[in-house]
XYZ file of C-alpha atoms in Angstrom:
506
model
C 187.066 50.746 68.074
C 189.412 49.252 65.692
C 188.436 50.189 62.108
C 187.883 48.043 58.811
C 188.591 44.175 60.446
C 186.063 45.009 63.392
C 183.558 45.595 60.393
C 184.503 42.840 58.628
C 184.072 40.841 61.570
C 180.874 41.701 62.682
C 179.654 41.899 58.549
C 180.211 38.669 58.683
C 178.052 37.605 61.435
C 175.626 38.025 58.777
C 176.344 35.704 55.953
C 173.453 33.558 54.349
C 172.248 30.533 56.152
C 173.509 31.616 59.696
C 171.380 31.050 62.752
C 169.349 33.810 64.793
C 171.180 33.766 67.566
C 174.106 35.325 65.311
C 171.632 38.843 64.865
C 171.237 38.948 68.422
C 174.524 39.043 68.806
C 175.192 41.870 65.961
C 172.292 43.749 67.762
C 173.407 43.464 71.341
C 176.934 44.497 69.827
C 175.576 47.018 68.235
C 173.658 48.834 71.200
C 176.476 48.196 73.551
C 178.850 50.102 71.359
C 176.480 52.875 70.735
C 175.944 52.946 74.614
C 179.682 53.647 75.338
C 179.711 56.450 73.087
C 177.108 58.062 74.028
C 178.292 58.400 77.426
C 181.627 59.409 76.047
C 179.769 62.238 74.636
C 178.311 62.825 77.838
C 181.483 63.128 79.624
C 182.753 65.245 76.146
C 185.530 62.643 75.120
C 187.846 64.354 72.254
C 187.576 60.630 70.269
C 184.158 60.063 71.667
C 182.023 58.229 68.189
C 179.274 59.883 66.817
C 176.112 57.827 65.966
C 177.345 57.918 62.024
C 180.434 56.413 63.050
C 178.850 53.807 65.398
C 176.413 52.747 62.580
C 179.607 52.443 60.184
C 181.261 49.925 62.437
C 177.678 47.294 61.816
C 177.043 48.170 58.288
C 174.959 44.972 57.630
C 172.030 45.924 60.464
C 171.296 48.979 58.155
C 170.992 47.168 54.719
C 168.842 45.227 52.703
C 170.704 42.464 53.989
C 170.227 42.311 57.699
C 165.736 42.770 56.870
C 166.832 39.390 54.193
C 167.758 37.960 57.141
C 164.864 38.535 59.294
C 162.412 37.321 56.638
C 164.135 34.186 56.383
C 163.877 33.873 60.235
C 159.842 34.315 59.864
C 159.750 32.184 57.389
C 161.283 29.257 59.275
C 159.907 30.282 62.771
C 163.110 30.427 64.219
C 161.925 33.601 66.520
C 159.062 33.704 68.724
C 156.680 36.359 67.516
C 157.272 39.423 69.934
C 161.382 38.981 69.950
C 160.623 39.194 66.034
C 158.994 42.262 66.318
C 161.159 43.841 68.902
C 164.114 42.799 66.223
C 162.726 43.879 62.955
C 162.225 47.315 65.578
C 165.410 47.610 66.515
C 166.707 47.525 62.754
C 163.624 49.429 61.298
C 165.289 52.017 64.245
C 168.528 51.441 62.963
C 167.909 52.150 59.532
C 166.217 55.259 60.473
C 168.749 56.720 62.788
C 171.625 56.615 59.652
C 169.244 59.137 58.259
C 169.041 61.297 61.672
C 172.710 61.363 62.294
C 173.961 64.045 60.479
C 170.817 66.071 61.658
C 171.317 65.156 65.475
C 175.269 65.587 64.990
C 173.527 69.760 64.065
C 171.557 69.752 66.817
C 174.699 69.189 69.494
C 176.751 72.256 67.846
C 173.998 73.736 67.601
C 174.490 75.754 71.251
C 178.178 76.966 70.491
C 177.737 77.955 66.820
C 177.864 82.484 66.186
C 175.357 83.552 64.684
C 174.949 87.719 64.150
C 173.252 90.037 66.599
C 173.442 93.935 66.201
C 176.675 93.570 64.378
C 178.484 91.230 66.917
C 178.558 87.854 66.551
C 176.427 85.922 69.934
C 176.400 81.710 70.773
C 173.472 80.293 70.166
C 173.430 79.009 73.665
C 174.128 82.570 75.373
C 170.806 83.614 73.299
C 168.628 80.734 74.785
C 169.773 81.959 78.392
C 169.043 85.438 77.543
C 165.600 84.614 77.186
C 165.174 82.893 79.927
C 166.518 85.599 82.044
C 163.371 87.804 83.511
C 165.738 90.277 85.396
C 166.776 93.660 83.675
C 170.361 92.433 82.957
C 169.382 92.414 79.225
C 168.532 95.452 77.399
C 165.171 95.258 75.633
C 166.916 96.107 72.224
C 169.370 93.605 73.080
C 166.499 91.028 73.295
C 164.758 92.025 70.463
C 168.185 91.021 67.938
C 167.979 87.822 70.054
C 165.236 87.097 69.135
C 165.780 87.411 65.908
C 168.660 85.699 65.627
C 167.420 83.007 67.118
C 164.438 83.185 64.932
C 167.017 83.478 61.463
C 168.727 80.474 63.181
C 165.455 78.562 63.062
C 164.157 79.507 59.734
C 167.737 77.818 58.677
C 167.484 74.452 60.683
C 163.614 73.638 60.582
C 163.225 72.763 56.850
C 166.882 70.501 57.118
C 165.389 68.673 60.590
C 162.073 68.366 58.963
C 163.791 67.194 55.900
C 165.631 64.302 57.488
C 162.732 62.845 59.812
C 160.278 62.846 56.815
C 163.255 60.369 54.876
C 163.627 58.635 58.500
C 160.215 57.798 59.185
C 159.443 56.371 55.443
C 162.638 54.339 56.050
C 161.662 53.205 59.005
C 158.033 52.574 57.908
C 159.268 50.651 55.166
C 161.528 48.222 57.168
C 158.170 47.459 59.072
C 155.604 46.712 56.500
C 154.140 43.558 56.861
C 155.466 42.892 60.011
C 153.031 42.429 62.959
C 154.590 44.875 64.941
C 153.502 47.752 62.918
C 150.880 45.865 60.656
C 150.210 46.191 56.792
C 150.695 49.802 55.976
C 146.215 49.643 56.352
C 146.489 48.756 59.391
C 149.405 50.947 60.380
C 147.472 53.853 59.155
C 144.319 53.189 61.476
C 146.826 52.968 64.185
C 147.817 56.280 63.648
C 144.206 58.052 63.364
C 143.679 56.551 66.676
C 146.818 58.166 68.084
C 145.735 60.871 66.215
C 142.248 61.190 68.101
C 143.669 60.480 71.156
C 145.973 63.627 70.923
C 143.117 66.166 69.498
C 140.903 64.771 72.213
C 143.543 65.915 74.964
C 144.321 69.142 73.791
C 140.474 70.284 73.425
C 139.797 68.726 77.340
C 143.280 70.387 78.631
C 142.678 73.739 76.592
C 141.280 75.894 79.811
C 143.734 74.189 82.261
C 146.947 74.921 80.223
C 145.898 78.368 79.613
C 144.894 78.360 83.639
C 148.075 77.163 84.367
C 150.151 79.509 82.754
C 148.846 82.553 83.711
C 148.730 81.409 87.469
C 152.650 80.926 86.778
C 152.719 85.118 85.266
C 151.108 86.236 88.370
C 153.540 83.812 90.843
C 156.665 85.148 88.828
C 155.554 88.698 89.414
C 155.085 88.811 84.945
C 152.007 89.982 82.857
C 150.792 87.156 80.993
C 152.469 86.273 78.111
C 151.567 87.593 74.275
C 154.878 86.533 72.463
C 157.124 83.407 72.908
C 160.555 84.586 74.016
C 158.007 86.467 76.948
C 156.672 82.853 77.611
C 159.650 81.564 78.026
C 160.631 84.579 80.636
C 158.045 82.865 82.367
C 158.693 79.143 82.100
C 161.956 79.656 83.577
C 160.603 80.049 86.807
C 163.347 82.594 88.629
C 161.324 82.771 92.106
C 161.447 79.544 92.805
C 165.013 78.374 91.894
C 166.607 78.537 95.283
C 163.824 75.540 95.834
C 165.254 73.854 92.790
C 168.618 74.033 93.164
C 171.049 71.366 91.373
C 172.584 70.306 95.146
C 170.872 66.934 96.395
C 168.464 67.058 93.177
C 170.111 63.156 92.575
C 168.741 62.460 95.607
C 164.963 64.181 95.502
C 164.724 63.290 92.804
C 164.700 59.363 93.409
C 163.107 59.629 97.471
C 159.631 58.285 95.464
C 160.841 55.331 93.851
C 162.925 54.408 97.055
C 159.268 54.858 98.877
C 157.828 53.126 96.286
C 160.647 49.749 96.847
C 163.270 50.465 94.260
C 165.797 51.495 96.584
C 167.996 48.130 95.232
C 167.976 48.806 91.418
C 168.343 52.485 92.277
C 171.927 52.037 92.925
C 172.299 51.059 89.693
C 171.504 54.400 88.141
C 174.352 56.121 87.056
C 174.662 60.107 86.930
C 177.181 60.967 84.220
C 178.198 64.635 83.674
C 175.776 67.288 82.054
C 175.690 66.929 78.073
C 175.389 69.946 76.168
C 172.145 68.983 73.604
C 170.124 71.791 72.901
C 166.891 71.038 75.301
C 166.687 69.978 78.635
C 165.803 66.529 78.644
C 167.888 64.102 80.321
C 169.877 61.222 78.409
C 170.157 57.721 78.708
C 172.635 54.772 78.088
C 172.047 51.423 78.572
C 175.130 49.990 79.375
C 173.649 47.097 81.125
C 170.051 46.379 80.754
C 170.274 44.739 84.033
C 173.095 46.200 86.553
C 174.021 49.618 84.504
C 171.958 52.493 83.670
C 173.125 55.553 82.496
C 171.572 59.228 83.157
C 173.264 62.441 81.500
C 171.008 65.970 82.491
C 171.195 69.052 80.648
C 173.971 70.965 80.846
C 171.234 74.547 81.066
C 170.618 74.396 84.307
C 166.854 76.045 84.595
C 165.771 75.144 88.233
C 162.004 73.343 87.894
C 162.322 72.371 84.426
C 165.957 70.653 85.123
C 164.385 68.712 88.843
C 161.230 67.603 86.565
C 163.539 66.164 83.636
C 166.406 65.078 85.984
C 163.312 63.195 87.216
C 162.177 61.468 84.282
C 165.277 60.125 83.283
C 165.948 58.467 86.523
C 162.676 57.096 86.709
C 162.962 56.208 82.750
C 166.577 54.404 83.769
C 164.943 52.552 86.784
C 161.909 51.073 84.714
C 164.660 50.008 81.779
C 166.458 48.035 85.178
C 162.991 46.799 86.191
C 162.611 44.473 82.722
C 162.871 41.072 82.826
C 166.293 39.715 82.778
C 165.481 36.828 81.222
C 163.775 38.157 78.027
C 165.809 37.940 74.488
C 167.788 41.441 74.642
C 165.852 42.869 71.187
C 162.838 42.941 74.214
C 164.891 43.586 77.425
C 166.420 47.359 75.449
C 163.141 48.106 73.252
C 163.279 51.287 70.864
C 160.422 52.848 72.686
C 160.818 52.072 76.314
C 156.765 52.852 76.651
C 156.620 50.890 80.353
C 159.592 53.496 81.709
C 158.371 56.384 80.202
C 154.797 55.635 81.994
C 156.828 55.125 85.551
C 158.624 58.093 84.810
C 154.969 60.288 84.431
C 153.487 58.776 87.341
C 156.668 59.474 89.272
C 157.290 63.202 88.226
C 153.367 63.209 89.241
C 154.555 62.336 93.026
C 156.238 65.668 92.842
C 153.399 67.380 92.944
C 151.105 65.453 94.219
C 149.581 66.491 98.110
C 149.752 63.412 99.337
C 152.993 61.961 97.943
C 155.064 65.178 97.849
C 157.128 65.507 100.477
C 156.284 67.754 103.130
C 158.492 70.690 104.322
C 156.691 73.392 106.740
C 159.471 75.938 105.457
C 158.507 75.875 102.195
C 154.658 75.414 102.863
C 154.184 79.062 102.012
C 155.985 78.505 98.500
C 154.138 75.494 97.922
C 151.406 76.528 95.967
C 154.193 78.543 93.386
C 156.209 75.023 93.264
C 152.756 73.146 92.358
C 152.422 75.235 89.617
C 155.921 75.080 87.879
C 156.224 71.666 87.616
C 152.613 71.264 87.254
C 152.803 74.104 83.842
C 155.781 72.412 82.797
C 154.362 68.738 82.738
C 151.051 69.824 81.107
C 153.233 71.577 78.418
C 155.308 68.629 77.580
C 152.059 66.099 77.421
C 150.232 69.177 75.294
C 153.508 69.159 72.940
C 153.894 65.771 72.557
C 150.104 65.650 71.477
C 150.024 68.628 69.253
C 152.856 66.681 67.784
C 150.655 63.443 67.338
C 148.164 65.753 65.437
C 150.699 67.368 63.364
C 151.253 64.185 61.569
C 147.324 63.810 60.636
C 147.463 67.633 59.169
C 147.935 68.637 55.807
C 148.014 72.644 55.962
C 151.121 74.033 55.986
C 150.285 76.228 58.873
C 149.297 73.172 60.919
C 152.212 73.663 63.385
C 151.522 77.351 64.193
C 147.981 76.864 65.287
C 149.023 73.701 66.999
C 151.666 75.758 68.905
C 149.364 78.663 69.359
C 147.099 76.395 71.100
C 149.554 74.492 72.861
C 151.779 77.213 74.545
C 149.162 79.988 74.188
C 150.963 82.550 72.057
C 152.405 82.793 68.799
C 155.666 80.901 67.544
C 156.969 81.527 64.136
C 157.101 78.919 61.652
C 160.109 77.770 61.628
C 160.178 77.565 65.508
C 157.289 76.506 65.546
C 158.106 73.302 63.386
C 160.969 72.929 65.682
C 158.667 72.558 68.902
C 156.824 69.951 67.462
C 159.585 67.863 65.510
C 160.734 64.537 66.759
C 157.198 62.635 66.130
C 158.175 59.508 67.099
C 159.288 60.403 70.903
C 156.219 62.488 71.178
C 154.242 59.841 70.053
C 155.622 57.384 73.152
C 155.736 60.736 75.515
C 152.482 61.963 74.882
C 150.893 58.310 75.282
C 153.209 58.027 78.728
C 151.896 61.087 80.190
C 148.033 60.530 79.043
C 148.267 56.750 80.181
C 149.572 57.887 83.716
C 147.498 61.010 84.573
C 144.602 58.204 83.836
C 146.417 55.099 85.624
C 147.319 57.234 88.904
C 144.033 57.647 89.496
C 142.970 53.649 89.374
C 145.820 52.917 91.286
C 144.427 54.911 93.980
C 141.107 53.732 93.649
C 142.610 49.934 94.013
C 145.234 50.355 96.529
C 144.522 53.810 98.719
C 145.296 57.298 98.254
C 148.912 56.656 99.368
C 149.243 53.780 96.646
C 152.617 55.049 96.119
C 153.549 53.721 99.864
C 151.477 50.145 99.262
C 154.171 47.050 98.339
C 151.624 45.963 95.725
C 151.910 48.906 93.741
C 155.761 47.784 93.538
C 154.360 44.516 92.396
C 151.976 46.283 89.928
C 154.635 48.165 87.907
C 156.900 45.643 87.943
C 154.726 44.027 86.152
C 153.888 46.457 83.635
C 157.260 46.722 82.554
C 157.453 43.030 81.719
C 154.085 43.197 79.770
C 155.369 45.953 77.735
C 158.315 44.251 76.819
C 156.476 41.085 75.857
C 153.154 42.659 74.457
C 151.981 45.204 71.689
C 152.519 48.617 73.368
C 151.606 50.646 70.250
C 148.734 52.195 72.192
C 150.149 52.577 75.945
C 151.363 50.299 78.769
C 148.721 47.929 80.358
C 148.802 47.989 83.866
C 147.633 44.159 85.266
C 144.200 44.386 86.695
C 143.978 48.420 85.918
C 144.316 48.829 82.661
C 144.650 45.582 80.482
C 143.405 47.661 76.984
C 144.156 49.805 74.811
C 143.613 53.470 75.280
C 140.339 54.892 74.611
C 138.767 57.945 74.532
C 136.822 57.692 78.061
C 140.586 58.007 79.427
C 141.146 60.692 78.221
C 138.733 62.411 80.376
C 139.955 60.500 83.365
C 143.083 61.736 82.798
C 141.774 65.616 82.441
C 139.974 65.115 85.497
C 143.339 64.255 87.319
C 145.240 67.260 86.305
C 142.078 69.252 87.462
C 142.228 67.754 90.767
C 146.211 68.602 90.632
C 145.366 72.539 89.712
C 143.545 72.837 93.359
């Protein structure tokens, strides 16, 4: 990027009395810049930009000026309502994410920085594995001063991160007030006690399963059932089966359902870029392309189930992004919460484990029953986190998050870790409503087109659909799915979508 006149340039994009289309073209700017550079971190690029620096090159679509702008635009109708919302979104989002950048820049050093154990200094990174790592290569007092390091580690980070998205969301909040996207802050507020139900409804109806669940997953990894975190995630990691879950071919397992399904064509467009080395295992995306080029960055830890299962939502996250409507205004085409690909990508890492849609192998028919259950565990716990998340925000004690995580992952996490688990409220928000909203909706799809829906061309039609609905309609409270599911959430689905994972646990 050329510095200062590139700046200028695109400051000036902004001036008073210049037309709309000029902020679509500082946004699209904007979020094609901050596209390359994210997959220049991917592939670890020395001069790669950080999001600070990115945001410092389009100074005007994080002030004052740039919402100025957009309340002049209301004012003389020059938008249509939903590309208005979707824009004062995208710089709401904006706004918020100068606040998050020197917290997210943390989180990416996070794995290499030393930190103290026993006298010798030990990665953070090399810790994580540790505990992942059921074998006897580690010496039990050698885990013990992991733990605790890690543990010192967190009681450092938590307050900063919690710190940071507290400022972030009131900016962003505040960008959004009065806007019809979000509502008057009333409205806004009932918004979020409905979210809020939603998630305490989920976790009391998944309670018994999760707990099910995980100690089915002690007894297949030859473990006692968990009483402390670091021996939960001994567990999680899943050891026995990794030979099934191997990082050879995953590309390709990974994406043999939405080929079934008829995406074989916009498949090709999704982009594997090298690991990137995030804390987490989540998968990253860039849209370089809305259209033609999506990119997909997994985890650098490679953990067997847990990487297939994420590998798995970010290719299905990257396909329903190229499924959008081409010819929507791009402030619609790239929304901030892609809540239409986050549902495909539930339903999809559903098909995994699924007995109809999963593939069958007579080899592995004896492990079967071990593979339903650690990607089953792990999808449960990520719908359960994302919803004790949810309910965080409606608490008020200060040892909200332990009990949340106590109920959530069935042992006890220390504050600070705790906090940790559950930060990042407004992805949980869109993941938790993905993963309720398709445990419900693969259930009516069946019931409409067979129990192989996944194989039936109108399903293709179906989603398709959904993604443009999304991007044109008020997907606060899920992803309407055209003839299924044209409402909002309500509680009634949430026992639909218990039921499902019931039927799942056999």
């Amino acid at each position: 990027m050329e510095e200062g006149t590139l700046a200028r340039r695109r400051g000036s994009w902004l001036g008073r009395g210049v037309p709309a289309t000029t902020l679509r073209r500082a946004l699209e700017s904007y979020r094609r810049d901050e596209a390359r550079a994210r997959v220049g971190r991917f592939r670890g690029a020395a001069r790669a930009p950080s999001e600070a620096e990115v945001i410092l090159e389009h100074p005007l679509l994080s002030t004052d000026e740039a919402l100025e702008r957009l309340a002049e635009i209301e004012a003389q109708g020059m938008l249509a309502a939903a590309e208005l919302r979707a824009m004062r979104a995208h710089v709401a989002d904006i706004r918020a994410e100068r606040v998050l950048a020197p917290t997210r820049a943390a989180w990416r050093s996070l794995s290499a920085r030393v930190v103290e154990r026993s006298g010798h200094g030990a990665r953070v990174g090399d810790l994580v594995e540790e505990l992942a790592t059921p074998d006897a290569e580690v010496q039990r007092a050698q885990r013990e001063a992991g733990v605790r390091a890690l543990e010192r580690v967190a009681d450092e980070v938590a307050p900063r991160v919690a710190e940071s998205e507290l400022r972030a969301r009131a900016v962003r909040e505040g960008a959004l007030v009065g806007d019809r996207w979000a509502g008057p802050a009333s409205t806004a507020a009932e918004a979020t006690t409905d979210l809020s139900a939603l998630a305490q409804a989920w976790l009391a109806v998944t309670d018994d399963a999760a707990m099910e669940l995980i100690e089915r997953a002690a007894r297949h990894e030859g473990l006692a059932r968990p009483q402390r975190w670091d021996e939960l995630a001994r567990v999680l990691a899943f050891r026995a089966v990794r030979g099934s879950f191997g990082p050879r071919d995953r590309g390709r397992r990974v994406g043999a359902p939405l080929a079934v399904l008829g995406f074989g064509r916009e498949l090709s467009s999704v982009r594997l870029e090298p690991p990137h080395p995030s804390v987490g295992v989540r998968a990253r995306l860039a849209v370089l392309d809305s259209a033609r080029d999506v990119r997909v960055s997994p985890a650098a830890r490679e953990l067997g189930a847990a990487s297939e299962l994420n590998l798995a939502e970010g290719v299905a996250r990257a396909l329903g992004q190229l499924l959008t409507p081409a010819a929507l205004p791009f402030a619609q085409r790239v929304p901030v919460v892609d809540h239409a690909p986050r549902l495909l990508a539930a339903l999809m890492q559903q098909a995994l484990v699924d007995p109809v849609a999963a593939p069958r192998d007579r080899a592995l028919a004896r492990e079967r029953p071990h593979h339903v259950t650690a990607l089953l565990v792990l999808q449960l716990a990520a719908a359960r986190t994302a919803a004790a998340a949810v309910a965080l925000r409606a608490e008020d004690s200060p040892d909200a998050a332990e009990a949340l995580s106590q109920r959530v992952f069935g042992v006890g996490l220390p504050r600070s870790l705790a906090r940790l688990a559950l930060s990042g409220e407004r992805s949980h928000a869109a993941r938790f409503l993905a993963h309720l909203q398709a445990f419900a909706c693969w259930s009516l799809l069946r019931d409409a087109l067979d129990e192989d829906w996944f194989r039936n061309p109108r399903a293709a039609e179906l989603l398709r659909a959904s993604m443009a609905l999304s991007a044109t309609g008020d997907a606060r409270m899920g992803v309407p799915l055209p003839g299924l599911f044209e409402r909002p959430l309500a509680l009634s689905d949430v026992h639909v979508a218990r039921d499902r994972v019931v039927e799942l646990l056999g």
